[in-house]
Each structure stands twice: as C-alpha cells, then as structure tokens.
Amino acid sequence: MMVASRKIRLIMELRRGGIADTDVLSAIERIPREAFTPDSFRHQAYENVAIPIGQGQTLSQPQVVALMTQALGASRRTKVLEIGTGSGYQAAVLSRLCRRVYTIERFKDLLETAERRFLDLRLHNITTRHGDGWKGWPEQAPFDRIMITAAATDVPAALVDQLAEGGRMVLPVGRSSRDQALLSLRREGADIVEEHLGDVRFVPLVEGVPEEEAYFAQRGGSLA
C-alpha cells in the first residue's frame, strides 16, 4: 500500500478514535512519520502502534500523540515545552501548531538524531536541549503549554512553576506501567485544575542525565 493511502487510513482511524481537531489531524498528515521511524520498522510507520527507537524509548502510538496534542490546545501564539524529545516526532507535530517548541532529551544520541530530522524537514521553530526533563527549562519560562512524553511518578513541581497563568500541561502520571493516567492540568492563579483523559502506558520519566562514560560505552567508543 502506498504511503499516501496508509496515511489517509490512519487519519480516518484517528477520527473514529475521537480526534476531532482538524488542525491536529492536518499536522499529523503533514509530518512524515516514516522519517522518525527506524529503518527496520518503517513498514509500520502508519500503523496505529508504538515503535521502539532505542535506549528503551518508543515512538508513541499515533492515537496517543493525537490525543495529547488535541488536549494541549496549542495555537500559533503559544510557546510550548516538551519533555522527552525521543525520535522528535511529537515535537515536529507540535511545530506545525504553535509559535515555538522547546524540547529536552536526556539521551544525547537520540537528541542528535532528532535534530538532524528537524533540519532535513526544515522545522526551524524547534529549539533543543540535552538535559534533565524534571528540571524543565527555567531560562525560557514561563511556557503557555507543557507536554511530558514519559510517565512521572508525581506531577513535577518545577514544571508546574514554569507554567504560565492560564497555561496547560498534559502528562502521564503513574508509579508503574499498569497504573498510569493521562492528565490535563490547567493553572488558574494558585490553583491547578485537573482533568483525567484516560489510561495510558508510557516509559518512565527518569531524573538526571546518563553518565558520559555510559553514553560513550553505548556508542562503542571511549573518552580517551
């Protein structure tokens, strides 16, 4: 089946799954998911499944990407922080909807690969950082929207602090993969209004950045 046909079939499946925001569907249609998929899984690029991308991370199921993007409610005026760049696919989708995306990844090799993809696709409104997602990006705060693409055990307080008044955060929360809920949080003054969006399964949001020695070992190199 041709890529265009597979893409149309996926968009129709997302519509049936409750994705009604035409801007979100258009962004997903415009971003080539195959460009963010490892070669050995490229035949599954337009199937509604999660795909492994290395380092124990995954390219999320399109239905989940669409649901989180729709819940975020980004627009051309919004400034978005994404925690967990991964393959770069979610940031690419967001880049079609908002003014600027700031995205943080703890694995340097994943980030470098994502950066090359952004350049190849001429996505110039994405700014990247190698770092600890739990800490966010305080130098660029506040953010109108924050999306976390890995499951936190609790809502990270530092990220709540970086959310603008009236801003919204979408994230999975849970202490195990069998007990995760997708939440939408809205900041209203000193209060945080929470909405439950459904049950999900994400890799955990890990604090810190991998040791440099481990990073070089994973690449088959050394510090010498």
Steps between C-alpha positions, in 0.01 A plus 500: 500500500630845409604742777219743409239224532642384833499858629136554399401173667676610821332843500161332461583267789595798719168669416311187601706496821368841604754742353283784371747792487563555129822696568643202690397258226653731239829521692518120527424471130776748409777347712654186340501247787723270296779760533495445879482120483805266509556332163405153626157629610431738214233271355302566820530879485128553433367224720339609826775344714794611714844436347832444685768762423788383724612582855185329626289783352212487255335704227152533647188354341344759263171489694685606817698770318177638356315482833777680692539761227127565488483528881791745503305751292804669347460784251724724291536733800615237748847417626531130584744298712528129422669261743639196319599572140550132414482455123387862458160408354282660767706823488465503121121469525490778760719722280219512244256631762685745724737796492804324647582161649772454763582131543728320749650150468727317748655265241747694286500255209119511471510879511768526229297272272185705561689823428609365160140413420383850591764647268409263216132599530584871543319524833663820618278583798632215717773567760667199662687432822687200644405488866282384788131534415396508865671840527335643190648808331478784756694746282219490242205489742215566522348268241142518372492122461710211636485142372677211672542188287609263778319396818586695815439343841357836608439830324845670489480811717775679303293468181184628666703805606599556135141495377350839413180628656216334311751255355440130450711189560429154359683203649472134599530434875542163669739292707489198267415431137176333615386803697537810281247774433524771237429835666433852380590768755403866470657773712245747636670732747618295796277208397563210264187362332541133405320297234539125446530413128531122519735215582832475316832314506826697469864443584595665833621858529849453647680772692851607403709447188688176419866502604732609221701178534185294448409710198837436335486130588159468335648646181795260508750778568705632788590826666867461402 
